[in-house]
Amino acid sequence: IDLARETPETLRLYGAEPGKVSFANNCLLARRLVERGVRFVQLYHADWDHHSDIQGSIKVQAGETDKATAALIKDLKQRGLLEDTLVIWGGEFGRTPFLQGDINDKKQWGRDHHPYGFSIAMAGGGIKGGVIHGATDELGFHAVENRHYVTDVHATVFHLLGLDHRRLEIPGRKRLDLDFGQPIREIMA
């Protein structure tokens, strides 16, 4: 985990600083783990729950994640690792397209939880590049085009891992295909 051995160009690409706890350092460590054959790597970045101060908070969170996430994908690709590495960027659900909080106090402005229209990004590992699949209504309230359930995303990931989602029983839950879980073929290469 000694990031000081990385080239200055790589550190700049990620925005990583050896010895400093950051999402950028985590992305660089993720690439190093993938290089060494680790099959599953999960990165977690907190503080996306913007029920208030969204104008200030979203800039901070995006600033901490955007550059490093793009660098991870670019770095994996240039090292020949992206083809076999599935990168998924997403959250637990979406956010309402309308204001939450006191209209008269900008620090109170936020957005509430919203499961009816949200996005994830996927790259590599059998996903077509440059594809946008689906859309919400003009308000961003409901998914209206190419709607999918989370179980469809799960079935897609299983398929890309070479597993048959129809044969997997999750203890205490039903099979994915009984709850709308089907691979999203339109996004697969």
Short mmCIF file of C-alpha atoms in Angstrom, two decimals:
data_model
loop_
_atom_site.label_atom_id
_atom_site.label_comp_id
_atom_site.label_asym_id
_atom_site.label_seq_id
_atom_site.Cartn_x
_atom_site.Cartn_y
_atom_site.Cartn_z
CA ILE A 1 0.00 0.00 0.00
CA ASP A 2 3.03 2.28 -0.34
CA LEU A 3 1.71 4.83 -2.83
CA ALA A 4 5.00 6.72 -2.76
CA ARG A 5 6.30 4.15 -5.27
CA GLU A 6 3.77 5.33 -7.87
CA THR A 7 4.97 7.75 -10.55
CA PRO A 8 4.26 11.47 -10.07
CA GLU A 9 2.10 11.28 -13.22
CA THR A 10 -0.07 8.53 -11.71
CA LEU A 11 -0.44 10.39 -8.41
CA ARG A 12 -1.51 13.52 -10.32
CA LEU A 13 -3.93 11.53 -12.47
CA TYR A 14 -5.78 10.32 -9.36
CA GLY A 15 -5.20 13.39 -7.20
CA ALA A 16 -3.64 10.99 -4.69
CA GLU A 17 -1.29 12.00 -1.90
CA PRO A 18 0.70 9.23 -0.20
CA GLY A 19 -0.03 9.06 3.52
CA LYS A 20 -3.29 11.03 3.27
CA VAL A 21 -6.63 9.28 3.74
CA SER A 22 -8.72 10.04 0.65
CA PHE A 23 -11.01 8.53 -1.93
CA ALA A 24 -8.29 9.23 -4.50
CA ASN A 25 -5.84 7.05 -2.56
CA ASN A 26 -8.53 4.36 -2.27
CA CYS A 27 -9.05 4.35 -6.05
CA LEU A 28 -5.33 3.98 -6.61
CA LEU A 29 -5.19 1.15 -4.06
CA ALA A 30 -8.12 -0.49 -5.85
CA ARG A 31 -6.15 -0.48 -9.11
CA ARG A 32 -3.17 -2.00 -7.31
CA LEU A 33 -5.36 -4.73 -5.81
CA VAL A 34 -6.85 -5.55 -9.23
CA GLU A 35 -3.32 -5.71 -10.68
CA ARG A 36 -2.44 -8.27 -8.05
CA GLY A 37 -5.43 -10.49 -8.81
CA VAL A 38 -7.89 -9.49 -6.08
CA ARG A 39 -11.26 -10.46 -7.55
CA PHE A 40 -13.63 -8.18 -5.63
CA VAL A 41 -12.83 -4.67 -4.45
CA GLN A 42 -15.41 -2.33 -2.96
CA LEU A 43 -14.79 1.35 -2.36
CA TYR A 44 -17.10 3.29 -0.11
CA HIS A 45 -17.38 7.05 0.11
CA ALA A 46 -19.61 8.51 2.82
CA ASP A 47 -21.50 11.77 3.18
CA TRP A 48 -23.71 11.63 0.08
CA ASP A 49 -26.86 11.90 2.19
CA HIS A 50 -27.66 15.52 1.28
CA HIS A 51 -30.83 16.31 3.18
CA SER A 52 -29.47 19.81 3.75
CA ASP A 53 -26.73 22.12 2.41
CA ILE A 54 -26.79 20.39 -0.95
CA GLN A 55 -25.26 23.38 -2.74
CA GLY A 56 -22.10 23.19 -0.67
CA SER A 57 -21.99 19.45 0.01
CA ILE A 58 -22.41 18.19 -3.54
CA LYS A 59 -19.44 20.24 -4.74
CA VAL A 60 -17.24 18.77 -2.01
CA GLN A 61 -18.36 15.18 -2.65
CA ALA A 62 -18.07 15.45 -6.44
CA GLY A 63 -14.66 17.05 -6.06
CA GLU A 64 -13.47 14.17 -3.91
CA THR A 65 -14.78 11.43 -6.22
CA ASP A 66 -15.04 12.51 -9.87
CA LYS A 67 -11.36 12.88 -10.74
CA ALA A 68 -10.29 9.75 -8.88
CA THR A 69 -13.08 7.60 -10.35
CA ALA A 70 -12.27 8.75 -13.89
CA ALA A 71 -8.57 8.11 -13.20
CA LEU A 72 -9.28 4.57 -12.00
CA ILE A 73 -11.16 3.72 -15.19
CA LYS A 74 -8.53 5.37 -17.40
CA ASP A 75 -5.67 3.69 -15.54
CA LEU A 76 -7.31 0.25 -15.69
CA LYS A 77 -7.87 0.71 -19.43
CA GLN A 78 -4.32 1.82 -20.24
CA ARG A 79 -2.93 -1.14 -18.26
CA GLY A 80 -5.17 -3.61 -20.11
CA LEU A 81 -7.20 -4.41 -16.99
CA LEU A 82 -10.55 -2.77 -17.77
CA GLU A 83 -11.65 -5.47 -20.20
CA ASP A 84 -11.78 -7.98 -17.33
CA THR A 85 -12.69 -5.56 -14.54
CA LEU A 86 -16.28 -4.46 -14.00
CA VAL A 87 -16.50 -1.00 -12.42
CA ILE A 88 -19.88 -0.02 -10.94
CA TRP A 89 -20.46 3.45 -9.54
CA GLY A 90 -23.73 4.04 -7.76
CA GLY A 91 -25.56 4.67 -4.56
CA GLU A 92 -28.33 3.11 -2.56
CA PHE A 93 -31.02 4.98 -4.55
CA GLY A 94 -31.69 8.31 -6.22
CA ARG A 95 -32.65 11.72 -4.94
CA THR A 96 -35.88 13.62 -5.38
CA PRO A 97 -35.83 16.18 -8.20
CA PHE A 98 -37.39 18.77 -5.92
CA LEU A 99 -36.30 20.73 -2.87
CA GLN A 100 -36.41 19.35 0.64
CA GLY A 101 -36.16 21.82 3.53
CA ASP A 102 -37.01 25.44 4.34
CA ILE A 103 -37.37 27.44 1.12
CA ASN A 104 -36.18 30.56 2.96
CA ASP A 105 -32.92 29.05 4.26
CA LYS A 106 -30.44 27.88 1.58
CA LYS A 107 -28.39 25.94 4.17
CA GLN A 108 -31.49 23.78 4.74
CA TRP A 109 -31.94 22.95 1.06
CA GLY A 110 -31.52 19.28 0.31
CA ARG A 111 -33.01 16.35 -1.56
CA ASP A 112 -34.77 13.36 -0.04
CA HIS A 113 -34.42 9.64 -0.81
CA HIS A 114 -36.00 8.62 -4.11
CA PRO A 115 -36.25 5.05 -5.47
CA TYR A 116 -38.27 5.83 -8.62
CA GLY A 117 -35.62 7.26 -10.90
CA PHE A 118 -31.88 7.04 -10.36
CA SER A 119 -28.66 6.30 -12.19
CA ILE A 120 -25.62 4.13 -11.91
CA ALA A 121 -22.54 4.06 -14.11
CA MET A 122 -20.84 0.89 -15.28
CA ALA A 123 -17.62 0.43 -17.23
CA GLY A 124 -15.41 -2.42 -18.44
CA GLY A 125 -15.96 -6.10 -17.71
CA GLY A 126 -18.31 -6.70 -20.65
CA ILE A 127 -20.21 -3.40 -20.64
CA LYS A 128 -20.58 -1.44 -23.90
CA GLY A 129 -18.75 1.87 -23.77
CA GLY A 130 -20.58 5.17 -24.29
CA VAL A 131 -24.10 3.78 -23.83
CA ILE A 132 -26.87 5.65 -22.07
CA HIS A 133 -29.71 3.26 -21.34
CA GLY A 134 -32.93 4.66 -19.92
CA ALA A 135 -34.39 8.03 -19.03
CA THR A 136 -36.65 9.70 -16.52
CA ASP A 137 -39.61 11.97 -17.16
CA GLU A 138 -38.96 15.68 -17.73
CA LEU A 139 -38.93 16.31 -13.97
CA GLY A 140 -36.56 13.45 -13.16
CA PHE A 141 -39.24 11.93 -10.97
CA HIS A 142 -39.97 8.54 -12.57
CA ALA A 143 -38.01 6.25 -14.84
CA VAL A 144 -39.97 6.13 -18.10
CA GLU A 145 -37.62 4.61 -20.69
CA ASN A 146 -35.93 1.21 -20.34
CA ARG A 147 -37.01 0.86 -16.72
CA HIS A 148 -35.14 -1.70 -14.65
CA TYR A 149 -35.26 -3.01 -11.13
CA VAL A 150 -32.19 -3.34 -8.93
CA THR A 151 -32.53 -7.09 -9.37
CA ASP A 152 -31.90 -6.56 -13.11
CA VAL A 153 -28.59 -4.91 -12.24
CA HIS A 154 -27.76 -7.85 -9.95
CA ALA A 155 -28.64 -10.36 -12.69
CA THR A 156 -26.47 -8.39 -15.15
CA VAL A 157 -23.50 -8.47 -12.78
CA PHE A 158 -23.95 -12.21 -12.17
CA HIS A 159 -24.11 -12.80 -15.92
CA LEU A 160 -20.93 -10.79 -16.51
CA LEU A 161 -19.23 -12.85 -13.78
CA GLY A 162 -20.22 -16.01 -15.63
CA LEU A 163 -22.87 -17.04 -13.11
CA ASP A 164 -26.43 -18.09 -13.97
CA HIS A 165 -28.71 -15.86 -11.91
CA ARG A 166 -31.57 -18.36 -12.39
CA ARG A 167 -29.67 -21.02 -10.46
CA LEU A 168 -28.64 -18.90 -7.48
CA GLU A 169 -30.80 -18.89 -4.41
CA ILE A 170 -29.99 -16.16 -1.95
CA PRO A 171 -30.61 -17.53 1.59
CA GLY A 172 -33.77 -16.01 3.02
CA ARG A 173 -34.69 -14.45 -0.35
CA LYS A 174 -36.14 -15.66 -3.59
CA ARG A 175 -34.31 -16.12 -6.86
CA LEU A 176 -33.58 -12.91 -8.77
CA ASP A 177 -35.62 -13.89 -11.81
CA LEU A 178 -38.73 -14.28 -9.64
CA ASP A 179 -38.44 -10.58 -8.75
CA PHE A 180 -37.91 -9.15 -12.25
CA GLY A 181 -34.17 -9.94 -12.25
CA GLN A 182 -33.04 -10.35 -15.84
CA PRO A 183 -29.67 -9.35 -17.35
CA ILE A 184 -29.79 -6.02 -19.17
CA ARG A 185 -28.55 -7.26 -22.54
CA GLU A 186 -28.67 -3.82 -24.21
CA ILE A 187 -25.72 -2.56 -22.14
CA MET A 188 -23.51 -5.62 -22.61
CA ALA A 189 -20.75 -5.73 -25.22
#
